[in-house]
Short mmCIF file of C-alpha atoms in Angstrom, two decimals:
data_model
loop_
_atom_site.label_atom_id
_atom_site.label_comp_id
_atom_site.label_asym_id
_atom_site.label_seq_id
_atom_site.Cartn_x
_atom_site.Cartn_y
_atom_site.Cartn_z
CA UNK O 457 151.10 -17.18 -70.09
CA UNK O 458 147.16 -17.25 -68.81
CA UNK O 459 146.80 -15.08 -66.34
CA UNK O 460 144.49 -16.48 -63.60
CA UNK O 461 141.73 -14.25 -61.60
CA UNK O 462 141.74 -14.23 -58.11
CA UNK O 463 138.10 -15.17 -56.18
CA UNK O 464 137.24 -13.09 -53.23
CA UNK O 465 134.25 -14.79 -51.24
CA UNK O 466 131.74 -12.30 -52.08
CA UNK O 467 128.33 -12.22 -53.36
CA UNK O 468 129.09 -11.65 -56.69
CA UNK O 469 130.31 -14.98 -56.85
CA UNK O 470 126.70 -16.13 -56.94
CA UNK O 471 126.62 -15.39 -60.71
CA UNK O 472 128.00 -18.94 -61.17
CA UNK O 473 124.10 -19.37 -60.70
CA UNK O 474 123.40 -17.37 -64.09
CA UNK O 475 122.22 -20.73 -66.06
CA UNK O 476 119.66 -21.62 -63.35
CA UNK O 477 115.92 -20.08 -62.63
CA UNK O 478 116.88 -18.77 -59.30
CA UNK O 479 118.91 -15.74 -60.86
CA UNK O 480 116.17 -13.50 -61.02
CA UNK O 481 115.62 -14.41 -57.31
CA UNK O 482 119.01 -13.47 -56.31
CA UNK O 483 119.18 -10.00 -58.21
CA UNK O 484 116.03 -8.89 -57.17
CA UNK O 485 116.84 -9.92 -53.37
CA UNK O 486 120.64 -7.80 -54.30
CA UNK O 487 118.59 -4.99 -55.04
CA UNK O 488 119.00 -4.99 -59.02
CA UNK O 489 116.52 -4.25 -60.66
CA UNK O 490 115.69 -6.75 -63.48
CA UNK O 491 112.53 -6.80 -65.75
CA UNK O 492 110.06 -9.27 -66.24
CA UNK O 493 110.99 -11.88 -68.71
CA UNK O 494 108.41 -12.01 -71.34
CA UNK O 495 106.51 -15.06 -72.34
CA UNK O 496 108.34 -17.72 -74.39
CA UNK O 497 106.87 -18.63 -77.96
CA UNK O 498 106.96 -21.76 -79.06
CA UNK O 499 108.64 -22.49 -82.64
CA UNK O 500 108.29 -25.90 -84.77
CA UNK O 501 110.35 -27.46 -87.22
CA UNK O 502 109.92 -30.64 -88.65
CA UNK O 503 107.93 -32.11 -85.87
CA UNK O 504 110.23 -30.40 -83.23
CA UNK O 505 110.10 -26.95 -80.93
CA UNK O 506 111.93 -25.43 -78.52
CA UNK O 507 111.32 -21.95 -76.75
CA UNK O 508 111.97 -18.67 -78.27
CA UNK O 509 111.91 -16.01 -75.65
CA UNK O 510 110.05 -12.78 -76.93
CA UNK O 511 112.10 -9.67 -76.80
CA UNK O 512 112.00 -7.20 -73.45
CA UNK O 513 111.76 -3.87 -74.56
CA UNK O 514 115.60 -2.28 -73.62
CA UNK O 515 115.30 1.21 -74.79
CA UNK O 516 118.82 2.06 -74.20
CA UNK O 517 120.12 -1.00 -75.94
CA UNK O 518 118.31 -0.72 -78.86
CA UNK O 519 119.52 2.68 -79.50
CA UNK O 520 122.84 1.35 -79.11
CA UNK O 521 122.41 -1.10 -81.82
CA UNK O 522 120.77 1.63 -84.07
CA UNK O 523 123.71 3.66 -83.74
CA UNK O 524 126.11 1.69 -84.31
CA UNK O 525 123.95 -0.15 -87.77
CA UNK O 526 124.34 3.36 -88.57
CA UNK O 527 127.97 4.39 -88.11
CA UNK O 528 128.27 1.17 -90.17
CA UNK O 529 126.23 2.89 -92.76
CA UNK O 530 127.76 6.23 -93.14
CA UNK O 531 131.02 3.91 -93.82
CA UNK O 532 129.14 2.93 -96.89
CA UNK O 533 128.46 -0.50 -95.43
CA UNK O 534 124.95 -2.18 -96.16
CA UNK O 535 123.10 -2.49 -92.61
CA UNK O 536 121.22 -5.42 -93.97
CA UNK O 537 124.22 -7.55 -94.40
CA UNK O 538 125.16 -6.42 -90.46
CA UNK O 539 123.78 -9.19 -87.83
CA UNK O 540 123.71 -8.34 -84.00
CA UNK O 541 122.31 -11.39 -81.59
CA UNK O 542 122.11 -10.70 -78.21
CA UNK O 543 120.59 -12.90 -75.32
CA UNK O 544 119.97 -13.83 -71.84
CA UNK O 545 119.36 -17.41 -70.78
CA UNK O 546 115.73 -16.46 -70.52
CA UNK O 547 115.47 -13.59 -73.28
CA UNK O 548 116.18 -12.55 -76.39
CA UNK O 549 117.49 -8.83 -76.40
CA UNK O 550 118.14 -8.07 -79.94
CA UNK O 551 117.37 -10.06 -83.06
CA UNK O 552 119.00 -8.33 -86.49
CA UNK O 553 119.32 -10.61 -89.14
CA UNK O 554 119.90 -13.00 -86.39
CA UNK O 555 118.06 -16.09 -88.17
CA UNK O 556 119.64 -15.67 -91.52
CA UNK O 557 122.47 -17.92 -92.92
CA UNK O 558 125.97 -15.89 -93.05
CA UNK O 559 129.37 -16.28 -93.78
CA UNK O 560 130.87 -16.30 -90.41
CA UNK O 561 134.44 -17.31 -90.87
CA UNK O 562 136.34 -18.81 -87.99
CA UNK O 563 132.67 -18.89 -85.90
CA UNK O 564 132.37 -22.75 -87.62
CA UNK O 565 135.06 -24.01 -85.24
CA UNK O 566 132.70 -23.50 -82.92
CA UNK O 567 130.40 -25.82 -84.80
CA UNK O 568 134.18 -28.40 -84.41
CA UNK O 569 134.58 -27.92 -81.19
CA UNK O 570 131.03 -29.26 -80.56
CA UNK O 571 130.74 -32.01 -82.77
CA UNK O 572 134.15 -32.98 -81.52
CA UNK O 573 133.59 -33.25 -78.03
CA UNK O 574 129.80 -34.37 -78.56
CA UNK O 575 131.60 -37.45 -80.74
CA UNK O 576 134.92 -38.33 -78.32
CA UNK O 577 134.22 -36.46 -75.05
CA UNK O 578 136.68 -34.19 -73.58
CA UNK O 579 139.11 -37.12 -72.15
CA UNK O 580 139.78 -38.18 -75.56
CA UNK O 581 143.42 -38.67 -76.49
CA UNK O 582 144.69 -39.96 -79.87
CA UNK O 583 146.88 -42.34 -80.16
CA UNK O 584 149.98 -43.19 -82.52
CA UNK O 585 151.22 -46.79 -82.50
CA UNK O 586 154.70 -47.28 -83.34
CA UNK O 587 155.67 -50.67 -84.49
CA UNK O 588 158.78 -52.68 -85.80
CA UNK O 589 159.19 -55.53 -88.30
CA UNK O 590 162.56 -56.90 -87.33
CA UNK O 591 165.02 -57.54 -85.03
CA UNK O 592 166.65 -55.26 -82.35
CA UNK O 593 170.37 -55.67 -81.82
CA UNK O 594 172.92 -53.77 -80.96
CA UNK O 595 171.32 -50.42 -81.29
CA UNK O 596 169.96 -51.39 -84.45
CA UNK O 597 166.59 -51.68 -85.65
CA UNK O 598 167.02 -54.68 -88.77
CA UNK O 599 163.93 -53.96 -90.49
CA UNK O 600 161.16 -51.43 -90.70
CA UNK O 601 159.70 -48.73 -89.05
CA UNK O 602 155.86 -48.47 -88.78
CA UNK O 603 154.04 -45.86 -87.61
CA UNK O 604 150.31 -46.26 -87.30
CA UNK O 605 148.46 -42.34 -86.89
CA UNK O 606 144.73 -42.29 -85.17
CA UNK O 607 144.13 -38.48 -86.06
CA UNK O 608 146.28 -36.78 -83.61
CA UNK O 609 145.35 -33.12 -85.07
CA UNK O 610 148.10 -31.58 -82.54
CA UNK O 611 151.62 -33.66 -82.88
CA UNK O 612 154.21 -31.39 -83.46
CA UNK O 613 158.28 -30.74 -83.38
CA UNK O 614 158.29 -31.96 -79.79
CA UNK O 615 156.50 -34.75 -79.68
CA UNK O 616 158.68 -36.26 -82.49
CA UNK O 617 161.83 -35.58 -80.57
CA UNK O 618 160.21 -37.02 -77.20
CA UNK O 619 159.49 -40.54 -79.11
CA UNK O 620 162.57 -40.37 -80.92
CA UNK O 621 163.84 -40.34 -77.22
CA UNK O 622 161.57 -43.25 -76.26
CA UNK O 623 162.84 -44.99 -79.56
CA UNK O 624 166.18 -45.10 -77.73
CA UNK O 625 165.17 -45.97 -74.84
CA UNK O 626 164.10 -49.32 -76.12
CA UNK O 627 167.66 -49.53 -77.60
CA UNK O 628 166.85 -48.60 -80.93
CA UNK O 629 169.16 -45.49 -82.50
CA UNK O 630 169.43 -47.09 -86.25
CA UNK O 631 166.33 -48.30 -88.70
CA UNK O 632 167.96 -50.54 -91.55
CA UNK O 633 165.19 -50.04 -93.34
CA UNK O 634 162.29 -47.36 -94.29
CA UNK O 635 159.62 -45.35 -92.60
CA UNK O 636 156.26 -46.69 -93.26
CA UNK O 637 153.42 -44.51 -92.46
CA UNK O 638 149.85 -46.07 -92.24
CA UNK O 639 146.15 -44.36 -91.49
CA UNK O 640 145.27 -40.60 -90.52
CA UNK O 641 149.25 -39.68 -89.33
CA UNK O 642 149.86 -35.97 -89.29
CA UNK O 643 152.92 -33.97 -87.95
CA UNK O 644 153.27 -29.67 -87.30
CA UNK O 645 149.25 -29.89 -88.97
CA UNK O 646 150.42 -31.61 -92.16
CA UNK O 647 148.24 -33.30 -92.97
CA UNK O 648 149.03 -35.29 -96.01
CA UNK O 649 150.41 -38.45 -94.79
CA UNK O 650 154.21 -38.30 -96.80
CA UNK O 651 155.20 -34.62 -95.60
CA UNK O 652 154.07 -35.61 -92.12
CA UNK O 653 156.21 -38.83 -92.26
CA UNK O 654 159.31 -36.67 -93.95
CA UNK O 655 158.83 -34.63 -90.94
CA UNK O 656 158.88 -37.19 -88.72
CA UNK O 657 161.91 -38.59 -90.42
CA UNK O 658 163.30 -35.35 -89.61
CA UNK O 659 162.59 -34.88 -86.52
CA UNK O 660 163.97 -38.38 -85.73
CA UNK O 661 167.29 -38.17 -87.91
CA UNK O 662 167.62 -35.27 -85.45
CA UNK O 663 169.65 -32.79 -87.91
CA UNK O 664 170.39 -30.43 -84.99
CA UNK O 665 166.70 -28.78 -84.83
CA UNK O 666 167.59 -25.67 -82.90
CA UNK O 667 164.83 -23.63 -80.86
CA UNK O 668 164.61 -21.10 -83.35
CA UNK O 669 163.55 -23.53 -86.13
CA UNK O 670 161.03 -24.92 -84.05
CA UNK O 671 159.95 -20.95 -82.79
CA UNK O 672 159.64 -20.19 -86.34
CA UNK O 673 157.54 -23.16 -87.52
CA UNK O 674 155.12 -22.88 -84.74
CA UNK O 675 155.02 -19.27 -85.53
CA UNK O 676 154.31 -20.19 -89.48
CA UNK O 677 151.33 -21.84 -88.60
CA UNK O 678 150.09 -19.43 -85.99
CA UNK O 679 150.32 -21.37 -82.73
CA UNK O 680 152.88 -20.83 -79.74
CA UNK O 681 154.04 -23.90 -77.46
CA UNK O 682 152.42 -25.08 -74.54
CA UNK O 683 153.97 -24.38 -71.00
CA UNK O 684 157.61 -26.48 -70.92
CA UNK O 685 157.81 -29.42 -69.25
CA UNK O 686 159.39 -29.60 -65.67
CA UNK O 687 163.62 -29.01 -65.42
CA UNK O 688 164.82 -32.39 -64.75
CA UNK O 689 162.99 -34.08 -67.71
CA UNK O 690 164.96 -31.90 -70.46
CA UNK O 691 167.38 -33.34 -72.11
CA UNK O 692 170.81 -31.77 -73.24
CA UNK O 693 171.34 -33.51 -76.55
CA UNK O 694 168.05 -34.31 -79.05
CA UNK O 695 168.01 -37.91 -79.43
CA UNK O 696 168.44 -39.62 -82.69
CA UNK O 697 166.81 -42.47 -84.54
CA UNK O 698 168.64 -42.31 -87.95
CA UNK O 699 166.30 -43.98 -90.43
CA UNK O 700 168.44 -45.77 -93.57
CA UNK O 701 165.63 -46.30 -95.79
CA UNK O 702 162.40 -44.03 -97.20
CA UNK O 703 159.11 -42.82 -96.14
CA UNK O 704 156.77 -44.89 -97.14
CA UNK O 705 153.01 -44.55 -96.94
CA UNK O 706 151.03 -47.65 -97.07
CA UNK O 707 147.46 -48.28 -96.74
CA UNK O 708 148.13 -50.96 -94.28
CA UNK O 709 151.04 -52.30 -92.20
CA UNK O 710 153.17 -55.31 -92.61
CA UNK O 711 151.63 -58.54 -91.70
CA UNK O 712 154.03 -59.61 -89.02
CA UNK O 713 154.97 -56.41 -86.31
CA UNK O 714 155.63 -55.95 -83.07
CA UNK O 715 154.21 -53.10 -81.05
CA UNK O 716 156.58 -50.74 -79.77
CA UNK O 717 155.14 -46.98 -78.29
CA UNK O 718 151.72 -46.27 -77.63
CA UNK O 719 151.48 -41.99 -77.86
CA UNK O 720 149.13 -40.71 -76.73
CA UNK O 721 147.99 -36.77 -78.13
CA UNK O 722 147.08 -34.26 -75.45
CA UNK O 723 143.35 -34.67 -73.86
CA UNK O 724 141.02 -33.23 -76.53
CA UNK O 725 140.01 -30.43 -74.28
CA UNK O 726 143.61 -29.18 -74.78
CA UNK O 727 143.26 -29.16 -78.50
CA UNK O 728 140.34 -27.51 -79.08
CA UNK O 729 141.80 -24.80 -76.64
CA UNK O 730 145.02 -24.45 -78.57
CA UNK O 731 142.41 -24.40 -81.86
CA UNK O 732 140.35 -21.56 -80.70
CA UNK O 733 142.38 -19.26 -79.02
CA UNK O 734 144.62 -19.09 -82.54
CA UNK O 735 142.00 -19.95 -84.62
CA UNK O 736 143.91 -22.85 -86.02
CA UNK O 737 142.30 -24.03 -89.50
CA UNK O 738 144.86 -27.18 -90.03
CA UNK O 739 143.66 -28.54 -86.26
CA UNK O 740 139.69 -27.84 -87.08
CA UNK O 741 139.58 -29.15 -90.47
CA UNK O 742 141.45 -32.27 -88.77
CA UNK O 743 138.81 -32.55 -86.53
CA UNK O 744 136.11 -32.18 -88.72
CA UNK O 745 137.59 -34.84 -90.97
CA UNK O 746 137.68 -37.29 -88.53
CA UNK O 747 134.51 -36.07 -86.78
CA UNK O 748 133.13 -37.82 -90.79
CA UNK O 749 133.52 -34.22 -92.38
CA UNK O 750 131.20 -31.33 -93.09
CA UNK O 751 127.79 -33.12 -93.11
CA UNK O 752 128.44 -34.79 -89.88
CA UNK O 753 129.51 -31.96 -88.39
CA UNK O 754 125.99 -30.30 -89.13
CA UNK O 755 124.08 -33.27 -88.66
CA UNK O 756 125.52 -33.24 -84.83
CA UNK O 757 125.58 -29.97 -84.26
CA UNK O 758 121.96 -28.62 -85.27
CA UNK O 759 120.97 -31.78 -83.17
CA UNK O 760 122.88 -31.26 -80.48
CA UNK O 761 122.46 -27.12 -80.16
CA UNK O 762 118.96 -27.95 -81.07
CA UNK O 763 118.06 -25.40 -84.02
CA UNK O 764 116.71 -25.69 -87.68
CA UNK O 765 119.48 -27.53 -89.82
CA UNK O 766 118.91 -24.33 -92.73
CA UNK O 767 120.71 -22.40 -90.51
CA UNK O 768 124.15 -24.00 -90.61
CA UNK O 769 125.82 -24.73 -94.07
CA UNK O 770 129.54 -25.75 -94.29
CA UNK O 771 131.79 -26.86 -96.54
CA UNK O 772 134.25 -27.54 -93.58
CA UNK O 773 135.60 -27.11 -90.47
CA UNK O 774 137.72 -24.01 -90.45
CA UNK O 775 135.59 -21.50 -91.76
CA UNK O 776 137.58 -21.22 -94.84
CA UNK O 777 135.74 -20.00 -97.59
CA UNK O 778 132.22 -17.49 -97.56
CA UNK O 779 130.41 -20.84 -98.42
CA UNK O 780 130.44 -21.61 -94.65
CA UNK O 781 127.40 -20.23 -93.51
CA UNK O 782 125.67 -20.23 -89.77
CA UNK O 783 122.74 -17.88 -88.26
CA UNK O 784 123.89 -15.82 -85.60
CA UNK O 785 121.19 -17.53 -83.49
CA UNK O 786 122.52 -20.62 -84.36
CA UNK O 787 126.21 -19.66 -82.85
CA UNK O 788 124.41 -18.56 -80.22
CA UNK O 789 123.04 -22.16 -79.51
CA UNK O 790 126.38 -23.37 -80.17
CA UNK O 791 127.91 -21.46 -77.54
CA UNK O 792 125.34 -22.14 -74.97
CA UNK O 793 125.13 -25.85 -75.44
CA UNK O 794 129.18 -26.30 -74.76
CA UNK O 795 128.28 -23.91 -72.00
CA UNK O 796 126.25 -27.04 -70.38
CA UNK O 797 128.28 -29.22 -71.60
CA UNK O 798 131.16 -28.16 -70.04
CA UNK O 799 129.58 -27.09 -66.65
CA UNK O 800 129.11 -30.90 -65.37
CA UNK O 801 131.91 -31.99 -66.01
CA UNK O 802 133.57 -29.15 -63.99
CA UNK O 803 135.13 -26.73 -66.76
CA UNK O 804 133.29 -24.29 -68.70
CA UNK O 805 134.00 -21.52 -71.64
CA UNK O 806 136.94 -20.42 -70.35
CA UNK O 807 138.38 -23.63 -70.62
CA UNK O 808 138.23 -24.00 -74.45
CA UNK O 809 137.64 -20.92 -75.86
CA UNK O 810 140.17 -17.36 -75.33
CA UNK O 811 138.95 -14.88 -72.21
CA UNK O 812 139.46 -11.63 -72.54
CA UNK O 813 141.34 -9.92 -69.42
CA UNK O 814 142.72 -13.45 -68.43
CA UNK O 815 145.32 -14.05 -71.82
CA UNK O 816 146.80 -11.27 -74.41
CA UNK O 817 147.99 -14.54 -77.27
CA UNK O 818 146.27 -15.28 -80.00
CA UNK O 819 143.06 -13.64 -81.53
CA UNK O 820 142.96 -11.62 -78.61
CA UNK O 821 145.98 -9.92 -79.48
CA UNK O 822 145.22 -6.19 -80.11
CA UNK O 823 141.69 -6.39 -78.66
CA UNK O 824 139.71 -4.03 -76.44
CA UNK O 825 136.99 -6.58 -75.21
CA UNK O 826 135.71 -5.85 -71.79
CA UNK O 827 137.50 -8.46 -69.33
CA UNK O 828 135.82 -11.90 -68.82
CA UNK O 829 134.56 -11.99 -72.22
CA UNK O 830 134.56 -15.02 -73.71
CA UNK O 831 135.24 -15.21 -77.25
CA UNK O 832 135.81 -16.64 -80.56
CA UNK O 833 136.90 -14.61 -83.75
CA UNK O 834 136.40 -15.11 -87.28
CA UNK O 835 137.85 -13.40 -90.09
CA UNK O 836 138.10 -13.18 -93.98
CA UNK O 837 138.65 -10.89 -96.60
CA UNK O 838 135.28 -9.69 -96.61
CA UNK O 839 134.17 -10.86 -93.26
CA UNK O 840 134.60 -9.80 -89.34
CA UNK O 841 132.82 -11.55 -86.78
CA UNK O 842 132.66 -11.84 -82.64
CA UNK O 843 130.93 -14.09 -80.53
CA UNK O 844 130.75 -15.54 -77.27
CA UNK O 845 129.59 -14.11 -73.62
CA UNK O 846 129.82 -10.94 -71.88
CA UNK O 847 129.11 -11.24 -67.98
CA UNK O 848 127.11 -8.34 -66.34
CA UNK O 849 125.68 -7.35 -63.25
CA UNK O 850 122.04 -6.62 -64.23
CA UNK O 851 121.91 -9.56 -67.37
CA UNK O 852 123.57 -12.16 -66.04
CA UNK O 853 125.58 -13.84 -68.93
CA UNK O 854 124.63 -11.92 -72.23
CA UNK O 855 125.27 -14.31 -75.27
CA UNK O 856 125.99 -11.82 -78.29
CA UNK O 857 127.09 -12.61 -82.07
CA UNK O 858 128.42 -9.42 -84.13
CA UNK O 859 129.29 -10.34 -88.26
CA UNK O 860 129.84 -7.78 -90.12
CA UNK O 861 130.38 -7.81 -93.68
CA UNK O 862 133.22 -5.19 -95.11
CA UNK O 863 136.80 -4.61 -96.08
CA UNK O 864 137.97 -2.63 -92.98
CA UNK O 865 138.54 -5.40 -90.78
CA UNK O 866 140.94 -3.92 -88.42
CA UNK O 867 138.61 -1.04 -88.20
CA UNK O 868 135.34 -3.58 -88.08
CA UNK O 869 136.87 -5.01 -84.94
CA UNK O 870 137.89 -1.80 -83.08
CA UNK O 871 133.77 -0.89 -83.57
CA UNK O 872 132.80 -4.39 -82.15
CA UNK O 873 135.19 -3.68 -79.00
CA UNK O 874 133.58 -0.26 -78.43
CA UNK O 875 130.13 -2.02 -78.80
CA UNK O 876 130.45 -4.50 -76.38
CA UNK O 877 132.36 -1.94 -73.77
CA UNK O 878 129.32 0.07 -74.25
CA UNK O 879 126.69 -2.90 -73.66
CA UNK O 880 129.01 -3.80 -70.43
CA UNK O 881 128.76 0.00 -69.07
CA UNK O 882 125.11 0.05 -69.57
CA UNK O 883 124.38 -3.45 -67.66
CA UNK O 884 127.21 -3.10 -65.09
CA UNK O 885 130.74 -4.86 -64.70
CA UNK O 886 130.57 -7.86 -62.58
CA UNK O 887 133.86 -8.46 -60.45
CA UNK O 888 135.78 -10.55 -60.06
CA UNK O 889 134.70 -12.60 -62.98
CA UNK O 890 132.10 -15.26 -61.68
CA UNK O 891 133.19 -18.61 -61.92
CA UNK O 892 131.17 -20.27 -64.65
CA UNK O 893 133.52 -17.92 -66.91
CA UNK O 894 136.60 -17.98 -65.44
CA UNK O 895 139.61 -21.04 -66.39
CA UNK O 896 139.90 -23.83 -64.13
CA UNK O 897 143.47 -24.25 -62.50
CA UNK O 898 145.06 -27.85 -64.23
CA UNK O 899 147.79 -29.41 -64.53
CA UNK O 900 150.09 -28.11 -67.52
CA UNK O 901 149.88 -29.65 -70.44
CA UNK O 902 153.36 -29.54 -73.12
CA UNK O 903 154.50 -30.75 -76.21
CA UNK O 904 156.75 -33.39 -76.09
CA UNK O 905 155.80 -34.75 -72.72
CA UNK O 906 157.80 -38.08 -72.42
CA UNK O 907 154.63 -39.57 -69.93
CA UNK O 908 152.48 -40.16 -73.21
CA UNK O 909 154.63 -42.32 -74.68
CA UNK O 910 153.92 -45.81 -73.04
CA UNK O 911 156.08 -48.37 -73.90
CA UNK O 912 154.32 -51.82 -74.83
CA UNK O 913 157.88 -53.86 -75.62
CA UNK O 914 160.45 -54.67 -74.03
CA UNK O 915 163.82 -53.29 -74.40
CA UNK O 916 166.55 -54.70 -77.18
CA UNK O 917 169.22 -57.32 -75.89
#
């Protein structure tokens, strides 16, 4: 359960203003003391620029970093294949290896999450169409099933036993005939159209599914349900749609049909939530796919975050796999440009990506990030990396990338923890959380809410 901060009108609360030029204003008129930025460099690429800040001398910090490159070291790890990226809005703090290409795991669903919302928007729901080919009578369906997917990464257990339930609704508890699955349909992040459409048959037959079959396949694939829907919409007994025939999976549909259900998924800004904070690799190479795969996914994203193509290289959209490459500065644009993204439309980080403090599911489970962090994991065998923002009193928002390469990962992570607690004690814990980091309040969202399945026929006779 997300555990919401509480807002006290203070001052502090002016940190919402981080992004903007008038931050500087503010601290200095609080009293903090905050150092000139220093001039911004320009930097071309292929007849573009943008600004690099040049980097304030921080004393402090940059011992920091030296000492902890060389803890790394005495644990026989090569400092020159450790990155550290840290950043204001207006400055860059620490640059090591921060430009290079590296395998950073589970950081390219960052790279998703931005192509996908950059492609559909955040309102974006997928929908299933579910059609029939004969005659309803008497309970009975005389004819086919069809089942039309539009690359809903996130339909699941619940969601088949909610339209089973709509099924019968429209007077329809027997199929005569089969299953026929058409297009980019996917069930519990199957994604290979027959499984998902055995698992809808499933689902739909109804062969008692009790909670802890559904508790343990959610837990299989490392996700948790959403918050349960409202009392009086539960139903005692899971409906039943018994299907006589096969799954089928055709490349189109029969040529006569009649529309039946229009599902809709969850709002995308729900999925890529539930993607991030467990770091779901069936949901972002879903995405990706339908985003038009790796190469799109690059092509929008260096556009989009603004930074030299070189520095992203993916093979997908999980993070699966060392070939997956991006520059920590190039997470680091990631991260910012959702940040502005978001902000408009009146949500932010918090919204899409885990907060530390605020939720203990997840990756965040056994961490010791300093609260109000926003972050995103990634981890393989040879691979731990952290990134996101750390909110402080005397920096604003600080927009750090950590990936270290090394066996120890549990120990890797513990060192990344004390590192940023450190870099939070030296710039000063800002409290309560300022808004531009903290979750907005919204309406639950559940699998297997009955509302997103619109009916678009009428009932049998």
């Amino acid at each position: 359960m997300t555990k919401e901060f509480c807002h006290l009108p203070t001052a502090l609360n002016m940190l919402q203003l981080v992004s903007s030029g008038f931050v500087g204003m503010w601290l200095n008129a609080a009293g903090v003391s905050v150092p000139p930025a220093a001039p911004a460099q320009a930097v071309t690429w292929q007849g573009m620029s943008w600004l690099t800040p040049a980097t304030p001398v921080e004393p402090t910090v940059e011992t920091k970093i030296a000492q902890y490159l060389q803890t790394l070291k005495t644990q026989g790890l090569d400092p020159q294949q450790q990155a550290v990226w840290l950043r204001t809005d207006s400055n860059l703090l620490i640059d090591r290896n921060g430009t290079i290409p590296v395998s950073a795991a589970s950081l390219t669903k960052t790279a998703t999450s931005l192509a996908a919302i950059t492609t559909w928007g955040l309102d974006k729901r997928f929908e299933t169409i579910v059609s029939a080919n004969g005659k309803i009578e008497g309970g009975t369906l005389t004819g086919d099933l069809i089942v039309r997917g539009g690359g809903d990464p996130l339909f699941v257990w619940e969601d088949a036993i909610a339209l089973a339930q709509s099924l019968n609704k429209l007077g329809i508890n027997h199929v005569s005939g089969n299953l026929i699955v058409v297009d980019k349909f996917h069930m519990n992040y199957k994604a290979d159209p027959q499984k998902a459409g055995e698992l809808l048959k499933q689902a739909f037959t109804g062969i008692n599914l009790p909670p802890a079959l559904l508790a343990t396949e959610l837990k299989d694939v490392n996700i948790v349900k959403l918050p349960t829907a409202p009392t009086d919409s539960k139903t005692t007994k899971l409906p039943q749609v018994k299907i006589a025939g096969k799954v089928i999976v055709s490349s189109e549909p029969p040529a006569v049909i009649t529309p039946l259900i229009r599902h809709q998924s969850l709002p995308l800004v729900d999925i890529v939530r539930q993607m991030n904070i467990y770091s779901n690799n069936e949901i972002a190479q879903i995405l990706a796919d339908s985003v038009g795969g790796a190469e799109q996914v690059m092509k929008i994203v260096s556009t989009t975050a603004n930074f030299p193509p070189a520095e992203i290289q993916l093979i997908n959209g999980s993070g699966l796999g060392v070939q997956n490459r991006l520059s920590p500065r190039a997470v680091s644009q990631i991260f910012r440009t959702l940040h502005q993204t978001l902000q408009p439309l009146n949500l932010n980080l918090a919204d899409i990506f885990p907060v530390a403090g605020a939720e203990y599911i997840g990756t965040l489970k056994d961490r010791n990030l300093p609260v109000g962090t926003t972050i995103k994991t990634g981890t393989l065998n040879e691979v731990s990396a952290l990134a996101g923002v750390l909110p402080t009193r005397d920096r604003g928002l600080v927009w750090f990338v950590i990936v270290n390469k090394g066996t120890q990962i549990a120990k890797l992570r513990q060192q990344q923890d004390t590192l940023l607690q450190s870099l939070q004690t030296e710039w000063g814990r800002v409290t309560p959380t300022p808004l531009v980091v903290t979750k907005h309040d919204r309406a639950p969202a559940y699998f297997g809410d009955p509302d997103r399945n619109i009916a678009i026929a009428p009932t049998s006779r």
